[in-house]
Backbone as a chain_set.jsonl record, in Angstrom:
{"seq": "MFKDILFPSQGKDSYSLIRVIFWIFLIYYSLRFFSFGINTAVMNDFLHGPNLIFHEAGTVIFSPFWDFIVILGGSLGQCLIPIIVIYTFLFKERNPFGASIGLWWLGQNLTDVALYISDASARSLPLIGGMSEEAHDWGNLLTMTGLLRYDFTFGIITHYIGMILMILALIWWYYIHTNAYIGSGEKQS", "coords": {"N": [[56.997, 67.696, -118.368], [59.278, 66.025, -118.568], [59.442, 65.156, -115.951], [57.178, 63.523, -115.818], [58.028, 61.434, -117.406], [60.241, 60.374, -116.018], [59.138, 59.834, -113.49], [56.45, 58.325, -113.421], [52.955, 58.394, -112.593], [51.078, 56.356, -112.835], [50.174, 53.623, -115.014], [51.94, 52.116, -117.715], [53.946, 50.976, -116.109], [52.928, 49.127, -114.113], [52.099, 47.726, -110.89], [53.743, 44.769, -109.827], [54.298, 41.527, -108.647], [56.421, 39.98, -109.538], [58.237, 41.901, -110.346], [58.857, 42.975, -107.878], [60.153, 40.829, -106.652], [62.327, 40.639, -108.399], [63.521, 43.12, -107.862], [64.304, 42.736, -105.185], [66.172, 40.731, -105.632], [68.05, 42.28, -107.098], [68.855, 44.04, -105.099], [70.119, 42.271, -103.312], [72.115, 41.384, -105.07], [73.445, 43.77, -105.576], [74.477, 44.316, -103.023], [76.291, 42.24, -102.887], [78.151, 43.062, -104.868], [79.018, 45.418, -103.659], [80.273, 44.389, -101.435], [82.378, 43.073, -102.614], [84.209, 45.036, -103.229], [87.07, 46.344, -104.791], [88.159, 43.847, -106.426], [89.156, 40.654, -107.826], [86.9, 39.058, -107.691], [84.768, 40.167, -108.977], [85.175, 39.467, -111.623], [84.375, 36.857, -111.708], [81.703, 36.909, -111.736], [78.454, 36.414, -113.2], [77.622, 38.47, -114.912], [79.917, 39.562, -115.891], [80.81, 38.298, -118.215], [78.888, 38.967, -120.404], [79.315, 41.772, -120.235], [81.994, 41.91, -120.949], [81.878, 41.158, -123.614], [80.619, 43.415, -124.752], [82.578, 45.222, -124.11], [84.773, 44.39, -125.696], [83.555, 44.671, -128.203], [83.279, 47.436, -128.259], [85.908, 48.266, -128.653], [86.276, 47.504, -131.297], [84.249, 49.002, -132.574], [85.117, 51.624, -132.115], [87.43, 51.641, -133.55], [88.021, 53.152, -135.949], [89.003, 55.558, -135.038], [91.603, 57.61, -133.42], [94.477, 56.2, -131.651], [94.215, 56.544, -128.773], [91.421, 56.794, -128.339], [90.557, 54.384, -129.46], [91.673, 52.553, -127.671], [90.423, 53.362, -125.305], [87.903, 52.813, -126.123], [86.953, 50.221, -125.519], [86.128, 50.243, -122.768], [84.386, 52.376, -123.029], [82.473, 51.329, -124.83], [81.46, 49.276, -123.263], [80.138, 50.719, -121.307], [78.488, 52.406, -122.758], [76.463, 50.824, -123.884], [74.585, 50.165, -121.728], [73.769, 52.842, -121.33], [72.497, 53.407, -123.735], [70.411, 51.597, -123.466], [69.077, 52.752, -121.264], [68.288, 55.232, -122.387], [66.649, 54.316, -124.515], [64.582, 52.885, -123.171], [63.564, 54.958, -121.591], [62.902, 57.221, -123.268], [62.001, 56.281, -125.752], [60.348, 54.057, -125.276], [58.994, 54.884, -123.053], [59.265, 53.763, -120.501], [60.066, 53.736, -117.437], [60.733, 51.784, -115.553], [62.237, 49.829, -116.963], [64.309, 51.548, -117.717], [65.4, 52.132, -115.225], [66.53, 49.697, -114.557], [68.454, 49.607, -116.558], [70.035, 51.744, -115.648], [70.968, 50.644, -113.276], [72.488, 48.578, -114.358], [74.424, 50.055, -115.722], [75.779, 51.163, -113.517], [76.738, 48.775, -112.403], [78.429, 47.964, -114.451], [80.363, 49.955, -114.256], [81.538, 49.262, -111.818], [82.755, 46.974, -112.661], [84.565, 47.937, -114.621], [86.137, 49.448, -112.925], [87.833, 47.667, -111.589], [89.577, 46.949, -113.647], [90.749, 49.441, -114.22], [92.069, 49.974, -111.783], [94.012, 48.066, -111.85], [95.95, 48.909, -113.551], [98.688, 49.633, -113.092], [99.84, 47.277, -112.009], [99.107, 45.361, -113.88], [98.114, 42.73, -113.784], [95.807, 41.313, -114.227], [94.149, 38.668, -115.982], [94.104, 38.764, -119.489], [91.874, 38.845, -122.294], [92.023, 36.164, -124.594], [94.593, 35.504, -123.876], [96.359, 37.597, -124.174], [99.287, 39.686, -123.899], [100.67, 41.704, -121.207], [101.119, 44.17, -122.347], [98.875, 44.779, -123.756], [97.041, 45.799, -122.034], [94.416, 47.831, -121.553], [93.825, 50.045, -119.728], [96.266, 50.309, -118.457], [97.801, 51.208, -120.585], [96.358, 53.56, -121.331], [96.545, 55.199, -119.022], [99.297, 55.393, -118.822], [99.886, 56.742, -121.207], [98.77, 59.212, -120.633], [100.226, 60.044, -118.503], [99.316, 59.475, -115.969], [99.503, 57.151, -114.548], [100.282, 56.533, -111.931], [98.056, 57.108, -110.451], [96.23, 55.107, -110.698], [94.852, 53.358, -108.878], [93.405, 55.201, -107.389], [91.718, 56.338, -109.362], [90.361, 54.003, -109.975], [89.02, 53.433, -107.543], [87.352, 55.717, -107.366], [85.772, 55.346, -109.673], [84.579, 52.925, -108.994], [83.024, 53.687, -106.75], [81.312, 55.561, -107.941], [79.916, 53.827, -109.599], [78.654, 52.239, -107.624], [77.017, 54.183, -106.416], [75.312, 54.817, -108.566], [74.007, 52.353, -108.833], [72.614, 52.243, -106.4], [70.997, 54.547, -106.663], [69.456, 53.724, -108.849], [68.008, 51.615, -107.72], [66.544, 52.991, -105.77], [65.073, 54.734, -107.408], [63.588, 52.845, -108.883], [62.1, 51.765, -106.744], [60.546, 53.992, -106.012], [59.032, 54.367, -108.387], [57.694, 51.916, -108.482], [56.313, 51.844, -106.034], [54.552, 54.002, -106.338], [53.056, 53.014, -108.49], [51.873, 50.821, -107.278], [50.32, 52.044, -105.285], [48.715, 53.545, -106.973], [47.385, 51.448, -108.323], [45.82, 50.416, -106.294], [44.111, 52.526, -105.809], [42.602, 52.537, -108.116], [41.057, 50.258, -107.834], [39.419, 50.837, -105.734]], "CA": [[56.953, 66.511, -119.187], [60.383, 65.143, -118.203], [59.08, 64.557, -114.662], [56.243, 62.434, -116.096], [58.784, 60.309, -117.972], [61.052, 59.766, -114.962], [58.34, 59.428, -112.331], [55.043, 58.234, -113.795], [52.09, 58.095, -111.46], [50.444, 55.075, -113.109], [50.283, 53.311, -116.429], [52.683, 50.946, -118.178], [54.738, 50.371, -115.038], [52.009, 48.725, -113.068], [52.632, 46.929, -109.801], [53.879, 43.358, -110.155], [55.065, 40.762, -107.668], [57.665, 39.548, -110.193], [59.163, 43.039, -110.279], [59.31, 43.082, -106.486], [61.146, 39.762, -106.46], [63.508, 41.048, -109.16], [64.125, 44.223, -107.105], [64.984, 42.126, -104.025], [67.356, 40.09, -106.202], [69.032, 43.316, -107.414], [69.41, 44.528, -103.822], [71.079, 41.24, -102.896], [73.223, 41.402, -106.011], [74.178, 45.02, -105.314], [75.253, 44.132, -101.79], [77.444, 41.39, -103.246], [79.142, 43.906, -105.544], [79.581, 46.357, -102.688], [81.178, 43.644, -100.554], [83.58, 42.702, -103.369], [85.181, 46.107, -103.353], [87.783, 46.199, -106.063], [88.97, 42.631, -106.476], [88.871, 39.798, -108.974], [85.607, 38.376, -107.554], [83.897, 40.765, -109.994], [85.378, 38.735, -112.873], [83.706, 35.559, -111.619], [80.279, 37.151, -111.758], [77.88, 36.054, -114.493], [77.491, 39.644, -115.772], [81.215, 39.935, -116.45], [80.882, 37.765, -119.582], [78.235, 39.89, -121.348], [79.992, 43.064, -120.203], [83.242, 41.752, -121.692], [81.529, 41.159, -125.045], [80.414, 44.811, -125.135], [83.892, 45.869, -124.0], [85.533, 44.062, -126.902], [82.862, 45.285, -129.34], [83.606, 48.862, -128.225], [87.222, 48.437, -129.269], [86.082, 47.4, -132.748], [83.417, 50.134, -133.011], [85.907, 52.857, -132.077], [88.689, 51.432, -134.265], [88.383, 54.18, -136.944], [89.535, 56.755, -134.398], [93.011, 57.532, -133.062], [94.828, 55.157, -130.679], [93.682, 56.765, -127.426], [89.987, 56.484, -128.355], [90.425, 52.946, -129.711], [91.977, 51.86, -126.407], [89.337, 53.72, -124.388], [86.668, 52.31, -126.71], [86.452, 49.032, -124.824], [85.368, 50.66, -121.591], [83.273, 53.209, -123.518], [81.452, 50.427, -125.357], [80.88, 48.559, -122.136], [79.245, 51.626, -120.57], [77.508, 53.015, -123.668], [75.319, 49.933, -124.104], [73.543, 50.469, -120.736], [73.248, 54.198, -121.547], [71.542, 53.268, -124.844], [69.25, 50.927, -122.868], [68.374, 53.762, -120.464], [67.661, 56.172, -123.325], [65.582, 53.635, -125.251], [63.448, 52.631, -122.289], [62.997, 56.19, -121.059], [62.357, 58.153, -124.243], [61.32, 55.609, -126.865], [59.32, 53.159, -124.748], [58.349, 55.511, -121.874], [59.25, 52.692, -119.504], [61.103, 54.037, -116.45], [61.177, 50.559, -114.885], [63.345, 49.322, -117.783], [65.412, 52.508, -117.626], [66.055, 51.988, -113.915], [67.372, 48.493, -114.659], [69.603, 50.048, -117.349], [70.895, 52.551, -114.772], [71.632, 49.699, -112.37], [73.479, 47.873, -115.164], [75.526, 50.998, -115.937], [76.547, 51.179, -112.268], [77.439, 47.494, -112.281], [79.523, 48.012, -115.423], [81.435, 50.8, -113.721], [82.294, 48.489, -110.817], [83.558, 46.039, -113.456], [85.657, 48.725, -115.203], [86.99, 49.925, -111.82], [88.879, 46.663, -111.355], [90.517, 47.071, -114.764], [91.483, 50.692, -114.026], [92.966, 49.88, -110.622], [95.061, 47.093, -112.166], [96.783, 49.475, -114.617], [100.12, 49.554, -112.754], [100.257, 45.886, -111.813], [98.811, 44.612, -115.104], [98.104, 41.323, -113.397], [94.566, 40.644, -114.627], [94.254, 37.907, -117.234], [93.47, 39.445, -120.607], [91.177, 37.952, -123.226], [92.87, 35.549, -125.616], [95.955, 35.339, -123.381], [97.212, 38.702, -124.623], [100.309, 40.073, -122.932], [100.353, 42.888, -120.4], [101.176, 45.37, -123.194], [97.531, 45.009, -124.296], [96.18, 46.264, -120.935], [93.865, 49.136, -121.962], [93.994, 51.123, -118.751], [97.698, 50.506, -118.271], [98.24, 52.04, -121.705], [95.722, 54.879, -121.272], [97.105, 56.007, -117.937], [100.697, 55.659, -119.176], [99.863, 57.77, -122.249], [98.391, 60.504, -120.048], [101.103, 60.338, -117.371], [98.526, 59.368, -114.735], [99.537, 55.753, -114.107], [100.413, 56.415, -110.469], [96.739, 57.335, -109.847], [95.32, 54.059, -111.153], [93.965, 52.869, -107.821], [92.498, 56.309, -107.054], [90.687, 56.367, -110.401], [89.565, 52.786, -109.809], [88.116, 53.625, -106.393], [86.336, 56.713, -107.742], [84.87, 54.687, -110.622], [83.826, 51.928, -108.229], [82.011, 54.368, -105.941], [80.293, 56.112, -108.85], [79.089, 52.676, -109.959], [77.813, 51.881, -106.48], [76.007, 55.238, -106.254], [74.318, 54.637, -109.625], [73.206, 51.173, -108.502], [71.704, 52.637, -105.321], [70.004, 55.457, -107.238], [68.551, 52.928, -109.679], [67.111, 50.87, -106.83], [65.64, 53.975, -105.165], [64.188, 55.164, -108.49], [62.662, 51.74, -109.116], [61.201, 51.69, -105.592], [59.607, 55.105, -106.136], [58.124, 54.048, -109.489], [56.88, 50.761, -108.129], [55.428, 52.229, -104.929], [53.47, 54.81, -106.912], [52.21, 52.132, -109.299], [51.097, 50.006, -106.335], [49.308, 52.935, -104.689], [47.784, 53.849, -108.069], [46.549, 50.293, -108.617], [44.869, 50.318, -105.201], [43.121, 53.594, -105.977], [41.713, 52.16, -109.214], [40.153, 49.208, -107.375], [38.497, 51.384, -104.72]], "C": [[58.045, 65.518, -118.781], [60.091, 64.438, -116.878], [58.128, 63.381, -114.872], [56.941, 61.207, -116.67], [59.554, 59.588, -116.869], [60.222, 59.165, -113.837], [56.859, 59.353, -112.69], [54.19, 57.91, -112.573], [51.414, 56.738, -111.621], [50.727, 54.714, -114.553], [51.051, 52.048, -116.709], [53.408, 50.225, -117.053], [53.855, 49.988, -113.861], [52.714, 47.817, -112.06], [52.672, 45.461, -110.204], [54.755, 42.671, -109.121], [56.396, 40.299, -108.261], [58.697, 40.673, -110.145], [59.683, 43.23, -108.861], [60.381, 42.036, -106.213], [62.444, 40.118, -107.183], [64.259, 42.166, -108.432], [64.894, 43.688, -105.898], [66.26, 41.425, -104.499], [68.439, 41.131, -106.506], [69.636, 43.933, -106.153], [70.47, 43.552, -103.329], [72.337, 41.291, -103.76], [74.085, 42.644, -105.824], [75.045, 44.878, -104.072], [76.462, 43.234, -102.031], [78.533, 42.223, -103.907], [79.793, 44.871, -104.569], [80.578, 45.642, -101.791], [82.452, 43.213, -101.278], [84.646, 43.785, -103.256], [85.818, 45.983, -104.732], [88.658, 44.968, -105.949], [88.453, 41.723, -107.586], [87.575, 39.002, -108.841], [84.615, 38.906, -108.577], [83.995, 39.976, -111.299], [84.681, 37.379, -112.881], [82.195, 35.686, -111.675], [79.715, 36.871, -113.143], [77.706, 37.251, -115.421], [78.814, 40.05, -116.419], [81.337, 39.471, -117.911], [80.194, 38.668, -120.601], [78.899, 41.268, -121.379], [81.273, 43.023, -121.03], [82.984, 41.748, -123.203], [81.349, 42.598, -125.531], [81.712, 45.611, -125.045], [84.693, 45.635, -125.288], [84.881, 44.657, -128.158], [83.169, 46.785, -129.408], [84.95, 49.15, -128.862], [87.105, 48.406, -130.795], [85.308, 48.618, -133.267], [84.233, 51.429, -133.077], [87.223, 52.741, -132.839], [88.998, 52.469, -135.349], [89.041, 55.424, -136.339], [91.004, 56.573, -134.032], [93.21, 56.597, -131.877], [94.175, 55.333, -129.314], [92.208, 56.371, -127.357], [89.749, 54.995, -128.618], [90.642, 52.176, -128.416], [90.873, 52.121, -125.388], [88.015, 53.115, -124.838], [86.1, 51.08, -126.043], [85.588, 49.403, -123.636], [84.193, 51.549, -121.985], [82.134, 52.324, -124.021], [80.713, 49.704, -124.252], [79.878, 49.432, -121.382], [78.199, 52.28, -121.473], [76.283, 52.136, -123.895], [74.251, 50.153, -123.027], [72.961, 51.875, -120.889], [72.228, 54.18, -122.69], [70.26, 52.594, -124.339], [68.414, 51.934, -122.069], [67.607, 54.702, -121.39], [66.464, 55.525, -124.016], [64.365, 53.409, -124.37], [62.778, 53.925, -121.837], [62.273, 57.01, -122.12], [61.613, 57.485, -125.404], [60.14, 54.777, -126.364], [58.514, 53.771, -123.604], [58.178, 54.49, -120.75], [60.351, 52.956, -118.478], [61.575, 52.811, -115.66], [62.368, 49.972, -115.638], [64.55, 50.235, -117.72], [66.135, 52.39, -116.291], [66.951, 50.75, -113.878], [68.618, 48.821, -115.485], [70.567, 50.882, -116.523], [71.648, 51.658, -113.799], [72.758, 48.989, -113.124], [74.674, 48.775, -115.47], [76.402, 51.066, -114.686], [77.355, 49.899, -112.088], [78.609, 47.445, -113.248], [80.678, 48.862, -114.912], [82.214, 50.078, -112.626], [83.199, 47.472, -111.509], [84.781, 46.751, -114.054], [86.638, 49.177, -114.124], [88.128, 48.956, -111.526], [89.977, 46.793, -112.41], [91.375, 48.332, -114.609], [92.507, 50.536, -112.902], [94.108, 48.9, -110.832], [96.079, 47.642, -113.17], [98.278, 49.377, -114.32], [100.603, 48.114, -112.691], [100.117, 45.065, -113.097], [98.805, 43.101, -114.853], [96.818, 40.589, -113.782], [94.795, 39.829, -115.893], [93.493, 38.635, -118.335], [92.877, 38.429, -121.568], [92.165, 37.422, -124.274], [94.319, 35.369, -125.184], [96.904, 36.436, -123.826], [98.173, 39.104, -123.508], [99.912, 41.368, -122.225], [100.433, 44.19, -121.204], [99.804, 45.725, -123.76], [96.558, 45.529, -123.233], [95.698, 47.689, -121.23], [94.189, 50.255, -120.972], [95.452, 51.346, -118.393], [98.238, 51.428, -119.35], [97.653, 53.445, -121.639], [96.36, 55.768, -120.205], [98.592, 56.286, -118.14], [100.76, 56.788, -120.204], [99.575, 59.158, -121.675], [99.28, 60.91, -118.876], [100.406, 60.221, -116.024], [98.55, 57.964, -114.124], [99.593, 55.62, -112.591], [99.077, 56.616, -109.741], [95.735, 56.236, -110.198], [94.359, 53.591, -110.075], [92.973, 53.951, -107.402], [91.367, 56.388, -108.077], [89.774, 55.138, -110.302], [88.558, 52.912, -108.678], [86.999, 54.601, -106.741], [85.308, 56.084, -108.681], [83.988, 53.67, -109.914], [82.714, 52.603, -107.42], [80.938, 55.023, -106.801], [79.348, 54.989, -109.283], [78.15, 52.278, -108.835], [76.689, 52.899, -106.286], [74.918, 55.091, -107.323], [73.425, 53.423, -109.359], [72.186, 51.507, -107.416], [70.609, 53.558, -105.85], [68.991, 54.701, -108.095], [67.55, 52.171, -108.815], [66.101, 51.806, -106.16], [64.618, 54.442, -106.2], [63.138, 54.089, -108.76], [61.644, 51.65, -107.986], [60.134, 52.78, -105.667], [58.562, 54.817, -107.224], [57.145, 52.958, -109.064], [55.883, 51.088, -107.018], [54.261, 53.053, -105.452], [52.532, 53.968, -107.763], [51.322, 51.287, -108.398], [49.984, 50.833, -105.713], [48.253, 53.261, -105.743], [46.867, 52.692, -108.385], [45.507, 50.081, -107.533], [43.763, 51.338, -105.315], [42.112, 53.218, -107.068], [40.664, 51.154, -108.743], [39.118, 49.737, -106.393], [37.247, 51.943, -105.33]], "O": [[57.786, 64.32, -118.662], [60.443, 63.273, -116.697], [58.244, 62.36, -114.195], [56.504, 60.078, -116.45], [59.532, 58.36, -116.783], [60.563, 58.114, -113.296], [56.089, 60.232, -112.303], [54.64, 57.241, -111.643], [51.2, 56.039, -110.63], [51.449, 55.433, -115.243], [50.859, 51.03, -116.044], [53.476, 48.996, -117.044], [54.033, 50.482, -112.748], [53.761, 47.232, -112.335], [51.747, 44.963, -110.845], [55.821, 43.171, -108.764], [57.397, 40.234, -107.547], [59.883, 40.427, -109.929], [60.839, 43.609, -108.672], [61.407, 42.339, -105.603], [63.533, 39.921, -106.644], [65.489, 42.162, -108.389], [66.006, 44.136, -105.62], [67.301, 41.514, -103.848], [69.613, 40.905, -106.212], [70.809, 44.306, -106.148], [71.579, 43.951, -102.972], [73.46, 41.247, -103.26], [75.311, 42.575, -105.907], [76.21, 45.274, -104.072], [77.526, 43.443, -101.449], [79.706, 42.108, -103.551], [80.997, 45.115, -104.648], [81.607, 46.209, -101.423], [83.488, 43.008, -100.645], [85.839, 43.49, -103.195], [85.18, 45.572, -105.701], [89.773, 45.037, -105.433], [87.428, 42.006, -108.205], [87.181, 38.329, -109.793], [83.717, 38.179, -109.003], [82.999, 39.832, -112.007], [84.427, 36.817, -113.946], [81.484, 34.681, -111.663], [80.401, 37.061, -114.147], [77.647, 37.058, -116.635], [78.822, 40.802, -117.394], [81.906, 40.179, -118.742], [80.829, 39.098, -121.564], [79.028, 41.864, -122.448], [81.6, 43.983, -121.727], [83.784, 42.277, -123.974], [81.859, 42.967, -126.589], [81.922, 46.557, -125.805], [85.219, 46.575, -125.885], [85.581, 45.095, -129.071], [83.304, 47.339, -130.499], [85.116, 50.167, -129.537], [87.754, 49.185, -131.493], [85.678, 49.197, -134.288], [84.054, 52.232, -133.992], [88.05, 53.652, -132.78], [90.176, 52.658, -135.653], [89.579, 56.254, -137.071], [91.588, 55.522, -134.295], [92.257, 56.241, -131.185], [93.639, 54.375, -128.756], [91.791, 55.689, -126.42], [88.826, 54.411, -128.049], [89.887, 51.256, -128.1], [90.438, 51.205, -124.689], [87.109, 52.924, -124.027], [84.882, 50.908, -126.002], [84.455, 48.938, -123.508], [83.131, 51.493, -121.364], [80.972, 52.543, -123.679], [79.493, 49.542, -124.3], [78.876, 48.928, -120.874], [77.133, 52.667, -120.996], [75.18, 52.65, -124.079], [73.084, 50.316, -123.383], [71.781, 52.083, -120.608], [71.207, 54.864, -122.618], [69.158, 52.972, -124.735], [67.189, 51.96, -122.186], [66.415, 54.938, -121.195], [65.39, 56.121, -124.092], [63.241, 53.706, -124.772], [61.554, 53.978, -121.715], [61.145, 57.449, -121.895], [60.692, 58.074, -125.97], [59.063, 54.793, -126.96], [57.469, 53.24, -123.227], [57.115, 54.37, -120.141], [61.463, 52.451, -118.632], [62.696, 52.801, -115.152], [63.391, 49.654, -115.033], [65.687, 49.766, -117.674], [67.356, 52.533, -116.235], [68.005, 50.759, -113.243], [69.715, 48.37, -115.156], [71.782, 50.752, -116.67], [72.827, 51.885, -113.526], [73.854, 48.818, -112.591], [75.813, 48.309, -115.477], [77.628, 51.032, -114.785], [78.513, 49.938, -111.672], [79.675, 46.936, -112.902], [81.843, 48.519, -115.117], [83.426, 50.26, -112.513], [84.275, 47.146, -111.008], [85.895, 46.23, -114.0], [87.838, 49.279, -114.38], [89.252, 49.373, -111.247], [91.165, 46.75, -112.089], [92.584, 48.295, -114.84], [93.668, 50.919, -113.052], [95.073, 48.903, -110.068], [96.978, 46.915, -113.594], [99.059, 49.065, -115.219], [101.645, 47.773, -113.25], [100.925, 44.174, -113.36], [99.399, 42.318, -115.595], [96.753, 39.365, -113.671], [95.546, 40.244, -116.775], [92.361, 39.072, -118.127], [93.332, 37.288, -121.64], [93.024, 38.154, -124.766], [95.186, 35.11, -126.019], [98.118, 36.234, -123.856], [97.903, 38.886, -122.327], [98.946, 42.031, -122.603], [99.874, 45.205, -120.789], [99.592, 46.856, -124.198], [95.369, 45.683, -123.512], [96.478, 48.639, -121.164], [94.758, 51.281, -121.343], [95.839, 52.466, -118.059], [99.036, 52.322, -119.07], [98.367, 54.422, -121.865], [96.673, 56.932, -120.453], [99.095, 57.31, -117.678], [101.591, 57.688, -120.087], [100.083, 60.16, -122.179], [99.113, 61.993, -118.317], [100.857, 60.808, -115.04], [97.713, 57.633, -113.284], [99.013, 54.691, -112.028], [98.975, 56.329, -108.548], [94.53, 56.412, -110.016], [93.165, 53.443, -110.337], [91.821, 53.647, -107.094], [90.197, 56.493, -107.709], [88.566, 55.232, -110.521], [87.392, 52.548, -108.827], [85.833, 54.343, -106.445], [84.105, 56.271, -108.499], [82.794, 53.566, -110.198], [81.58, 52.126, -107.415], [79.767, 55.035, -106.42], [78.132, 55.174, -109.329], [76.973, 52.009, -109.075], [75.545, 52.525, -106.023], [73.732, 55.226, -107.019], [72.225, 53.463, -109.63], [71.027, 51.101, -107.503], [69.434, 53.379, -105.531], [67.799, 55.008, -108.066], [66.368, 52.099, -109.153], [64.933, 51.449, -106.003], [63.428, 54.535, -105.899], [61.947, 54.383, -108.855], [60.452, 51.476, -108.24], [58.957, 52.521, -105.415], [57.364, 55.0, -107.009], [55.936, 53.07, -109.264], [54.734, 50.65, -107.066], [53.115, 52.834, -105.06], [51.323, 54.195, -107.749], [50.154, 51.06, -108.711], [48.842, 50.382, -105.622], [47.055, 53.256, -105.459], [45.693, 52.902, -108.687], [44.408, 49.609, -107.825], [42.615, 51.065, -104.966], [40.927, 53.535, -106.967], [39.52, 51.187, -109.195], [38.051, 49.143, -106.24], [36.377, 52.437, -104.613]]}, "num_chains": 1, "name": "protein.A"}
């Protein structure tokens, strides 16, 4: 049953030229993120704004918990929203195409968070509302855990996990779409 959800042979996810164009756009966009590496170019991307809204909302949502979780809540919120999208599309809507886009978005969010993690020691990124460097989530989290000296290592690992998820999402989408295209051709024969 789970295989049918992840890899449908035909049905709702029928072949569409618009989806192909969107897939090509996501490939281009992915290559841009890969070429950025970990640098502030990620902050100039149009997805950074919506991601930042979910980041800040995560801090509020996790505010009833202890300090560590509240501070981590920003990055958790930023990544939980795409996970909720994946779950909703996959299990509620039975739409793996939408879930694959959610997986791509989760990977993109991780590349966004990676910059923040790798800046923990330097604390040079501009913070929302002009807050001071003491408000740097990852600077505080890694200081609290005694892992501040590994900030760039954690940032790189997070960045690569994000890139891998983006690639997997594109491959998954290609598989779904190719099967839908083949299935649509069989119906017409």
